[in-house]
Amino acid sequence: MRRTVQLIVLLLLLCQSYGYAQTNKVSGKITGSDNAPLIGVSVQVSGTTQGTVSDVEGNYALSAPDNASLVFSYIGFVSQTVAVNGRSSINVVMATDTKELGEVVVTALGIKKDERKLGYAVTKVDGNVLNVARESNVANSLSGRVAGLNVQGTSGGPGASARLNIRGVTSFSGTSQPLIVINGVPMDNTVRGSAGEWGGADLGDGLGNINPDDIETMTVLKGSTASALYGARAANGVIQITTKSGNRGKTTIEYNTNLQFDRAVDNTDFQYVYGQGSQGVRPVDAASAISSGNTAWGERMDGAQVIGIDGQPHAYSPARDNIENFYRTAPSWTNTLAISGGGDKGTYRLSVSNLDGKSILRNSGLDRRTVNLTTGYDLTKRLSFNLTANYIDQKDQNRPYLSDSPLNANNIIFLAPNVDQAILKPGFNPDNNGLETAWNPDSYATNPWFVVNQFKNDISRKRIISALSAKYALTDFLSLMGRVGYDYSSDRRFNVTPYGTLYSASGEGGLENLTLGSRLELNTDALLSFSKQFTEDFSVDASLGANYRRNNFESSRLYGGQFIVPYLYAPSNLRSRNSEYQYTLLETPSAYYTADFSYKFLTLSTTGRYDQFSTLPRNNRSIFTPSVSGSFIFSDLLESSVLSYGKLRASYAETSGEPAQPYQTSFYYNIGNPINGVPRASFDSRLPNANLKPYSLNEYEVGTELRFFQNRIMLDAAYFRRKTNGEIVAASLSSSTGFESRSVNLGSTLNRGVEAMLTVVPAKTGSFNWTSSFNITKLKNEVLEIDQSENPPALQTGTYRPMNGNISIVKGLPIAQVMAYDYRRDASGNIIVGANGVPLRGDLKPMGSGIANLFGGWNNDFTFKDFNLSFLIDYKFNNKILSATEYYSYTRGLNKATLEGRETGIVVPGVKENGEVNNISVPAYTYYPQLATNVSSVAVLDGSFIKFRQLTFGYTLNQAILANTPFQAVTLSLVGRNLFTIMKHTDNIDPENTISPLVTYAGVEGGSLPFARTYGVTLNVKFK
């Protein structure tokens, strides 16, 4: 560690001394044909790696020999080569390139390419749109901005995980996440923990650790061709993050502060006519009040006094503001200070940042500190190196439980309509060893105030993500690069069932987790690159490389029951202790190549990768995956005043994948806790398969890019088709075999779709500009095979706590199919009721996928002089929600639908089992709970929505105001996120509320934190 610190200090000292390495200075100003300064123009000493870029005023300065030539290059402008001839001042006016060169984008392995040459779809998102109005997990800021990318955040508080799917779900496994790459090196984005039907907490993912202020761009590589060089991990696409770096010749100090406030949104629309009680009767004492604390089967509320759960009289009147009063207004404050600069031989940027993010749930939130260093240095004219290092120290306090967890405070929404949440305070009795105060008959539905005051679920993470690369120019057209990427995280989780918890043994609580875990993702690359312009019209860019990947996970857990001394949460204070140990290791050696052949307006590209997966048997662990793509700039053949740019592209690729988990090919013992000192061991319930092999994914894509009227109208559209074969699934086995399932290569899925982004510039004047972009994606996902039988049963992947519906994989239908029981009907379609007058349960039917197949966004940016305004509207359609909230609102009499028949009873329009017309009257308090239990389709909701996602309004101080100040630029912005919902079909929940980022639980809702509306302010200051 000491050597690392010494190296960093040495690098910074070297960076500061760059400017003194040479004494022959050349400086000047670079402008366009309109005399406006050009920022970021590359100025290179011809034949060397020495160079700089122009600053915000177009000025540059560097050292160069008197007989040298300077090369000025800038995207969209004609490059110029100017001889120095002993001059110390050279001003340059750059002409616009009539060929409209595309901007440089970062592709696989961090290789930069001219966008014109790409034969596949790529979308770049500027970092500035991610850090003005921000999310604690930067992934959520991509929602609605990229065609083909579906973003779904988990409702688990600050730093919660996000589900990212590019061009649909292609895997039966739990994530289907794209690979996240930082500066060309893959990072670990593992979901550390998620909730299921039995509860749990969302423990965050890897991407949620990244500070948005350090991001220069995020580039989404959508197709398999774009991501083929990364192999199996990139089968679901790639999101490439490029971090900020310094500029040569200028030192910049930048301070960015963002203060935001989250406020819970009450999406419930429950009934406030009938109050607390059971069987149509209000409570008469504390015991009956507790037994009906979360049900509303009482009498019509009339304002009279009624005994509450505290034994005191309270008005039998509506208490409407429980959600607003229980959840707090939560501040989130981020501060980032960065210093960057450089000289003739290199650049540097060092930033430090702190995020103090409170949750709307009291006593919950996160504190994240990050340090980011990026530096590059030219050791010689041919040898250069780059170092990036990102250190994260994050502490999460009381990560909230979700779903049907005991100790889930979000059950507050089910309070009876007349019960004020304040009655539940403080949630425990300090005079009775802190025993939890009961508020309903189920001890596992914990008092919400007991949770916020006593709960302990703390997580800490220390992480370093770094990459060191060296590049040597063998010749002017041949270079060799070596790179090492290192992503190491150390996690600690401390989680207890608090002393005094009602459901715990003798109310003495227990230690759930004292878990120490670490994960290492190591990637080493060697890359030989060739780039040569053979003629004015023909060039070749090619690379040949090799990669070695090692992923190592290790975890130790200590847990036990019943604390001896109250509130001493130490392992030594437990009556009994147990332990667990986990270890996994994955290794993948690889070799790959990429080559681009460009002739005038045509580019043909090809890639290939060879992988060996340690998770598979030796005889089946290797696979070669090729790709080919082409681009045709047909506008170069035309002389048109309307069409500014036109491109056709096409690509085909094969990628592969390995099992989501290792150790599925051989028998292994699971070592359990001893019984009376006798060691205990068992086999896994899944039968291993020694014949597993990598599954394959084939994709082709065709697309076009069109620009009209000097880029005033731009269209980027694509059609794609992705098919997987040999997907590794868990096929069910007869219990007589001694196993529950077996891993087999039988699954197959098909994704087809179109994606498009239309960008229009309706106004472009000297003082006012308006840019509007609209993107849309339409998908068709289909499961082709599960186990190769003609009519295979649905493969259940997840469910919700009522257990009368689930999420399944069904042949012929999209993945993540919501399955629920419908009404039983006769041949004429009449509802059939049982002898009790309640509709009978029909078949378990697919109701639709939990993942939207139509989504996108509409973004608008306005600038007027020194003011800017932007807003984003996004939408999703055609997804279903299996809602536990809806189910419980029926069984507990909270749903407005349960108002019908309260006084008269309910006679269902239908027939009895013998065919007679139904005439049985059923009390409402009996009918609705049994209806929701029998017919779970009443809990299946349409998850479509349109939301006003983001609004920012900013002002940049005029340069005249800053002339005599130490400030180069000052921008103040008012920001808002999740401001309001324009359209939804869910009466009592936000349609985005989810419990898990895993595809296996896509569409499951219940017990999550409410969605929050965010307001704030951002201040960005750059010093001279």
Tab-separated table of N, CA, C and O in Angstrom, residues 358-440:
chain	number	residue	atom	x	y	z
A	358	LYS	N	-29.389	10.227	2.507
A	358	LYS	CA	-30.358	9.689	3.456
A	358	LYS	C	-31.508	9.020	2.709
A	358	LYS	O	-31.894	9.442	1.619
A	359	SER	N	-32.064	8.011	3.334
A	359	SER	CA	-33.247	7.344	2.796
A	359	SER	C	-34.504	7.992	3.355
A	359	SER	O	-34.481	8.588	4.440
A	360	ILE	N	-35.615	7.865	2.623
A	360	ILE	CA	-36.891	8.345	3.155
A	360	ILE	C	-37.310	7.529	4.373
A	360	ILE	O	-38.116	7.988	5.183
A	361	LEU	N	-36.732	6.334	4.540
A	361	LEU	CA	-36.962	5.533	5.746
A	361	LEU	C	-35.994	5.999	6.827
A	361	LEU	O	-34.781	6.021	6.616
A	362	ARG	N	-36.514	6.377	7.951
A	362	ARG	CA	-35.684	6.947	9.002
A	362	ARG	C	-34.581	5.985	9.430
A	362	ARG	O	-34.751	4.770	9.417
A	363	ASN	N	-33.438	6.575	9.829
A	363	ASN	CA	-32.274	5.817	10.275
A	363	ASN	C	-31.728	4.888	9.205
A	363	ASN	O	-31.179	3.827	9.500
A	364	SER	N	-31.887	5.287	7.940
A	364	SER	CA	-31.395	4.488	6.831
A	364	SER	C	-30.773	5.417	5.794
A	364	SER	O	-31.231	6.551	5.608
A	365	GLY	N	-29.735	4.939	5.122
A	365	GLY	CA	-29.090	5.735	4.087
A	365	GLY	C	-27.695	5.224	3.818
A	365	GLY	O	-27.296	4.149	4.279
A	366	LEU	N	-26.939	6.001	3.036
A	366	LEU	CA	-25.574	5.587	2.730
A	366	LEU	C	-24.637	6.784	2.768
A	366	LEU	O	-25.039	7.930	2.569
A	367	ASP	N	-23.375	6.473	3.001
A	367	ASP	CA	-22.301	7.461	2.968
A	367	ASP	C	-21.212	6.875	2.076
A	367	ASP	O	-20.660	5.814	2.390
A	368	ARG	N	-20.930	7.571	0.972
A	368	ARG	CA	-19.953	7.048	0.003
A	368	ARG	C	-18.854	8.076	-0.228
A	368	ARG	O	-19.118	9.212	-0.595
A	369	ARG	N	-17.610	7.657	-0.020
A	369	ARG	CA	-16.455	8.491	-0.299
A	369	ARG	C	-15.659	7.859	-1.431
A	369	ARG	O	-15.379	6.643	-1.389
A	370	THR	N	-15.270	8.653	-2.408
A	370	THR	CA	-14.524	8.140	-3.544
A	370	THR	C	-13.323	9.025	-3.831
A	370	THR	O	-13.363	10.243	-3.639
A	371	VAL	N	-12.262	8.388	-4.287
A	371	VAL	CA	-11.075	9.076	-4.781
A	371	VAL	C	-10.774	8.508	-6.156
A	371	VAL	O	-10.700	7.281	-6.321
A	372	ASN	N	-10.612	9.387	-7.143
A	372	ASN	CA	-10.384	8.940	-8.512
A	372	ASN	C	-9.135	9.615	-9.069
A	372	ASN	O	-9.001	10.843	-8.991
A	373	LEU	N	-8.237	8.818	-9.609
A	373	LEU	CA	-7.017	9.334	-10.222
A	373	LEU	C	-6.900	8.797	-11.636
A	373	LEU	O	-7.017	7.596	-11.875
A	374	THR	N	-6.661	9.701	-12.581
A	374	THR	CA	-6.396	9.325	-13.962
A	374	THR	C	-5.169	10.090	-14.424
A	374	THR	O	-5.113	11.326	-14.284
A	375	THR	N	-4.191	9.385	-14.929
A	375	THR	CA	-2.980	10.057	-15.403
A	375	THR	C	-2.396	9.312	-16.588
A	375	THR	O	-2.528	8.091	-16.701
A	376	GLY	N	-1.782	10.053	-17.478
A	376	GLY	CA	-1.081	9.489	-18.618
A	376	GLY	C	0.226	10.223	-18.807
A	376	GLY	O	0.309	11.440	-18.593
A	377	TYR	N	1.257	9.496	-19.218
A	377	TYR	CA	2.577	10.105	-19.322
A	377	TYR	C	3.345	9.470	-20.469
A	377	TYR	O	3.336	8.248	-20.645
A	378	ASP	N	3.991	10.327	-21.280
A	378	ASP	CA	4.838	9.863	-22.368
A	378	ASP	C	6.268	9.747	-21.848
A	378	ASP	O	6.984	10.754	-21.709
A	379	LEU	N	6.674	8.528	-21.528
A	379	LEU	CA	8.024	8.325	-20.998
A	379	LEU	C	9.078	8.646	-22.045
A	379	LEU	O	10.129	9.216	-21.740
A	380	THR	N	8.814	8.252	-23.287
A	380	THR	CA	9.671	8.592	-24.423
A	380	THR	C	8.769	8.956	-25.587
A	380	THR	O	7.539	9.006	-25.446
A	381	LYS	N	9.355	9.203	-26.729
A	381	LYS	CA	8.552	9.517	-27.899
A	381	LYS	C	7.687	8.338	-28.321
A	381	LYS	O	6.673	8.523	-28.982
A	382	ARG	N	8.084	7.136	-27.926
A	382	ARG	CA	7.349	5.949	-28.359
A	382	ARG	C	6.636	5.216	-27.223
A	382	ARG	O	5.708	4.463	-27.469
A	383	LEU	N	7.076	5.434	-26.004
A	383	LEU	CA	6.518	4.689	-24.875
A	383	LEU	C	5.680	5.605	-23.999
A	383	LEU	O	6.140	6.656	-23.554
A	384	SER	N	4.442	5.196	-23.739
A	384	SER	CA	3.543	5.959	-22.876
A	384	SER	C	2.802	5.010	-21.954
A	384	SER	O	2.724	3.799	-22.216
A	385	PHE	N	2.269	5.552	-20.880
A	385	PHE	CA	1.490	4.725	-19.985
A	385	PHE	C	0.290	5.513	-19.475
A	385	PHE	O	0.267	6.752	-19.495
A	386	ASN	N	-0.725	4.788	-19.024
A	386	ASN	CA	-1.920	5.377	-18.432
A	386	ASN	C	-2.275	4.605	-17.174
A	386	ASN	O	-2.191	3.371	-17.138
A	387	LEU	N	-2.683	5.347	-16.160
A	387	LEU	CA	-3.120	4.745	-14.903
A	387	LEU	C	-4.448	5.361	-14.500
A	387	LEU	O	-4.594	6.581	-14.492
A	388	THR	N	-5.410	4.517	-14.194
A	388	THR	CA	-6.662	4.981	-13.594
A	388	THR	C	-6.884	4.168	-12.325
A	388	THR	O	-6.670	2.955	-12.310
A	389	ALA	N	-7.273	4.858	-11.282
A	389	ALA	CA	-7.538	4.187	-10.009
A	389	ALA	C	-8.721	4.861	-9.346
A	389	ALA	O	-8.771	6.089	-9.234
A	390	ASN	N	-9.682	4.058	-8.932
A	390	ASN	CA	-10.892	4.560	-8.291
A	390	ASN	C	-11.066	3.833	-6.970
A	390	ASN	O	-11.257	2.612	-6.949
A	391	TYR	N	-10.979	4.570	-5.871
A	391	TYR	CA	-11.139	3.970	-4.537
A	391	TYR	C	-12.489	4.385	-3.971
A	391	TYR	O	-12.851	5.564	-3.978
A	392	ILE	N	-13.250	3.396	-3.488
A	392	ILE	CA	-14.580	3.640	-2.934
A	392	ILE	C	-14.640	3.115	-1.513
A	392	ILE	O	-14.233	1.980	-1.238
A	393	ASP	N	-15.157	3.934	-0.629
A	393	ASP	CA	-15.417	3.529	0.753
A	393	ASP	C	-16.876	3.874	1.037
A	393	ASP	O	-17.224	5.040	1.197
A	394	GLN	N	-17.714	2.858	1.062
A	394	GLN	CA	-19.160	3.085	1.193
A	394	GLN	C	-19.705	2.364	2.409
A	394	GLN	O	-19.379	1.208	2.667
A	395	LYS	N	-20.544	3.073	3.145
A	395	LYS	CA	-21.217	2.500	4.314
A	395	LYS	C	-22.720	2.681	4.140
A	395	LYS	O	-23.203	3.797	3.951
A	396	ASP	N	-23.443	1.575	4.227
A	396	ASP	CA	-24.897	1.591	4.134
A	396	ASP	C	-25.469	1.318	5.515
A	396	ASP	O	-25.155	0.290	6.132
A	397	GLN	N	-26.310	2.215	5.977
A	397	GLN	CA	-26.938	2.041	7.285
A	397	GLN	C	-28.363	1.518	7.108
A	397	GLN	O	-29.170	2.118	6.407
A	398	ASN	N	-28.634	0.404	7.755
A	398	ASN	CA	-29.991	-0.162	7.804
A	398	ASN	C	-30.635	-0.270	6.432
A	398	ASN	O	-31.667	0.334	6.151
A	399	ARG	N	-30.007	-1.059	5.564
A	399	ARG	CA	-30.641	-1.373	4.287
A	399	ARG	C	-32.024	-1.954	4.552
A	399	ARG	O	-32.171	-2.940	5.284
A	400	PRO	N	-33.086	-1.382	3.997
A	400	PRO	CA	-34.440	-1.826	4.350
A	400	PRO	C	-34.773	-3.198	3.786
A	400	PRO	O	-34.344	-3.559	2.689
A	401	TYR	N	-35.539	-3.956	4.569
A	401	TYR	CA	-36.081	-5.217	4.081
A	401	TYR	C	-37.265	-4.932	3.168
A	401	TYR	O	-38.010	-3.963	3.374
A	402	LEU	N	-37.429	-5.812	2.181
A	402	LEU	CA	-38.493	-5.672	1.196
A	402	LEU	C	-39.338	-6.943	1.174
A	402	LEU	O	-39.087	-7.895	1.897
A	403	SER	N	-40.362	-6.927	0.332
A	403	SER	CA	-41.231	-8.083	0.118
A	403	SER	C	-41.882	-8.490	1.445
A	403	SER	O	-42.249	-7.636	2.249
A	404	ASP	N	-42.001	-9.799	1.692
A	404	ASP	CA	-42.724	-10.253	2.877
A	404	ASP	C	-41.793	-10.473	4.063
A	404	ASP	O	-42.036	-11.331	4.900
A	405	SER	N	-40.720	-9.709	4.122
A	405	SER	CA	-39.784	-9.866	5.236
A	405	SER	C	-40.410	-9.462	6.561
A	405	SER	O	-41.068	-8.428	6.643
A	406	PRO	N	-40.157	-10.243	7.615
A	406	PRO	CA	-40.304	-9.659	8.948
A	406	PRO	C	-39.326	-8.484	9.027
A	406	PRO	O	-38.336	-8.445	8.301
A	407	LEU	N	-39.588	-7.549	9.901
A	407	LEU	CA	-38.754	-6.351	10.025
A	407	LEU	C	-38.803	-5.477	8.775
A	407	LEU	O	-37.868	-4.733	8.490
A	408	ASN	N	-39.894	-5.566	8.026
A	408	ASN	CA	-40.105	-4.682	6.879
A	408	ASN	C	-41.002	-3.536	7.321
A	408	ASN	O	-42.195	-3.723	7.574
A	409	ALA	N	-40.432	-2.333	7.401
A	409	ALA	CA	-41.196	-1.177	7.883
A	409	ALA	C	-42.241	-0.708	6.894
A	409	ALA	O	-43.157	0.049	7.257
A	410	ASN	N	-42.150	-1.141	5.647
A	410	ASN	CA	-43.060	-0.638	4.619
A	410	ASN	C	-44.474	-1.190	4.741
A	410	ASN	O	-45.362	-0.780	3.984
A	411	ASN	N	-44.698	-2.078	5.695
A	411	ASN	CA	-46.068	-2.531	5.972
A	411	ASN	C	-46.935	-1.418	6.546
A	411	ASN	O	-48.133	-1.607	6.769
A	412	ILE	N	-46.342	-0.254	6.763
A	412	ILE	CA	-47.100	0.894	7.268
A	412	ILE	C	-48.262	1.243	6.352
A	412	ILE	O	-49.274	1.800	6.809
A	413	ILE	N	-48.152	0.912	5.061
A	413	ILE	CA	-49.222	1.290	4.124
A	413	ILE	C	-50.501	0.507	4.405
A	413	ILE	O	-51.579	0.898	3.939
A	414	PHE	N	-50.407	-0.595	5.163
A	414	PHE	CA	-51.586	-1.417	5.420
A	414	PHE	C	-52.277	-1.078	6.742
A	414	PHE	O	-53.143	-1.828	7.198
A	415	LEU	N	-51.913	0.011	7.372
A	415	LEU	CA	-52.646	0.434	8.556
A	415	LEU	C	-54.126	0.628	8.231
A	415	LEU	O	-54.479	1.090	7.138
A	416	ALA	N	-54.974	0.259	9.176
A	416	ALA	CA	-56.413	0.486	8.991
A	416	ALA	C	-56.666	1.976	8.740
A	416	ALA	O	-55.934	2.838	9.249
A	417	PRO	N	-57.703	2.314	7.969
A	417	PRO	CA	-57.891	3.707	7.507
A	417	PRO	C	-58.037	4.741	8.615
A	417	PRO	O	-57.788	5.924	8.380
A	418	ASN	N	-58.411	4.327	9.802
A	418	ASN	CA	-58.625	5.298	10.886
A	418	ASN	C	-57.478	5.335	11.889
A	418	ASN	O	-57.529	6.080	12.864
A	419	VAL	N	-56.415	4.547	11.660
A	419	VAL	CA	-55.322	4.451	12.620
A	419	VAL	C	-54.197	5.389	12.196
A	419	VAL	O	-53.648	5.266	11.099
A	420	ASP	N	-53.857	6.307	13.083
A	420	ASP	CA	-52.740	7.217	12.840
A	420	ASP	C	-51.438	6.492	13.153
A	420	ASP	O	-51.292	5.868	14.213
A	421	GLN	N	-50.484	6.582	12.233
A	421	GLN	CA	-49.214	5.881	12.414
A	421	GLN	C	-48.489	6.285	13.699
A	421	GLN	O	-47.699	5.513	14.249
A	422	ALA	N	-48.757	7.491	14.194
A	422	ALA	CA	-48.075	7.956	15.399
A	422	ALA	C	-48.417	7.103	16.621
A	422	ALA	O	-47.655	7.072	17.593
A	423	ILE	N	-49.565	6.388	16.589
A	423	ILE	CA	-49.951	5.531	17.711
A	423	ILE	C	-48.956	4.406	17.912
A	423	ILE	O	-48.768	3.902	19.025
A	424	LEU	N	-48.248	4.038	16.837
A	424	LEU	CA	-47.321	2.912	16.905
A	424	LEU	C	-45.983	3.294	17.536
A	424	LEU	O	-45.162	2.423	17.835
A	425	LYS	N	-45.712	4.592	17.709
A	425	LYS	CA	-44.430	5.040	18.271
A	425	LYS	C	-44.294	4.617	19.738
A	425	LYS	O	-45.301	4.587	20.448
A	426	PRO	N	-43.087	4.402	20.216
A	426	PRO	CA	-41.819	4.255	19.484
A	426	PRO	C	-41.631	2.868	18.915
A	426	PRO	O	-40.571	2.545	18.405
A	427	GLY	N	-42.682	2.012	19.047
A	427	GLY	CA	-42.617	0.663	18.503
A	427	GLY	C	-42.198	-0.388	19.502
A	427	GLY	O	-42.228	-1.576	19.202
A	428	PHE	N	-41.795	0.029	20.704
A	428	PHE	CA	-41.355	-0.930	21.720
A	428	PHE	C	-41.658	-0.356	23.107
A	428	PHE	O	-41.880	0.852	23.269
A	429	ASN	N	-41.647	-1.248	24.080
A	429	ASN	CA	-41.924	-0.862	25.462
A	429	ASN	C	-40.614	-0.838	26.251
A	429	ASN	O	-40.068	-1.884	26.596
A	430	PRO	N	-40.085	0.349	26.542
A	430	PRO	CA	-38.797	0.417	27.259
A	430	PRO	C	-38.869	-0.149	28.668
A	430	PRO	O	-37.833	-0.483	29.241
A	431	ASP	N	-40.069	-0.285	29.218
A	431	ASP	CA	-40.224	-0.818	30.569
A	431	ASP	C	-40.338	-2.335	30.579
A	431	ASP	O	-40.456	-2.933	31.650
A	432	ASN	N	-40.335	-2.955	29.396
A	432	ASN	CA	-40.478	-4.411	29.319
A	432	ASN	C	-39.376	-4.969	28.428
A	432	ASN	O	-39.637	-5.647	27.437
A	433	ASN	N	-38.116	-4.645	28.774
A	433	ASN	CA	-36.946	-5.099	28.019
A	433	ASN	C	-37.014	-4.729	26.540
A	433	ASN	O	-36.490	-5.436	25.685
A	434	GLY	N	-37.683	-3.633	26.230
A	434	GLY	CA	-37.743	-3.176	24.849
A	434	GLY	C	-38.581	-4.058	23.959
A	434	GLY	O	-38.379	-4.075	22.731
A	435	LEU	N	-39.538	-4.802	24.532
A	435	LEU	CA	-40.361	-5.699	23.734
A	435	LEU	C	-41.179	-4.905	22.721
A	435	LEU	O	-41.762	-3.871	23.040
A	436	GLU	N	-41.208	-5.426	21.495
A	436	GLU	CA	-41.936	-4.785	20.404
A	436	GLU	C	-43.417	-4.618	20.744
A	436	GLU	O	-44.038	-5.511	21.333
A	437	THR	N	-43.982	-3.481	20.354
A	437	THR	CA	-45.405	-3.210	20.549
A	437	THR	C	-46.196	-3.816	19.397
A	437	THR	O	-45.982	-3.474	18.229
A	438	ALA	N	-47.108	-4.743	19.739
A	438	ALA	CA	-47.916	-5.382	18.699
A	438	ALA	C	-48.918	-4.390	18.126
A	438	ALA	O	-49.456	-3.539	18.836
A	439	TRP	N	-49.160	-4.512	16.814
A	439	TRP	CA	-50.150	-3.638	16.176
A	439	TRP	C	-51.103	-4.415	15.270
A	439	TRP	O	-52.069	-3.880	14.753
A	440	ASN	N	-50.858	-5.744	15.122
A	440	ASN	CA	-51.718	-6.606	14.319
A	440	ASN	C	-51.510	-8.034	14.804
A	440	ASN	O	-50.589	-8.307	15.591
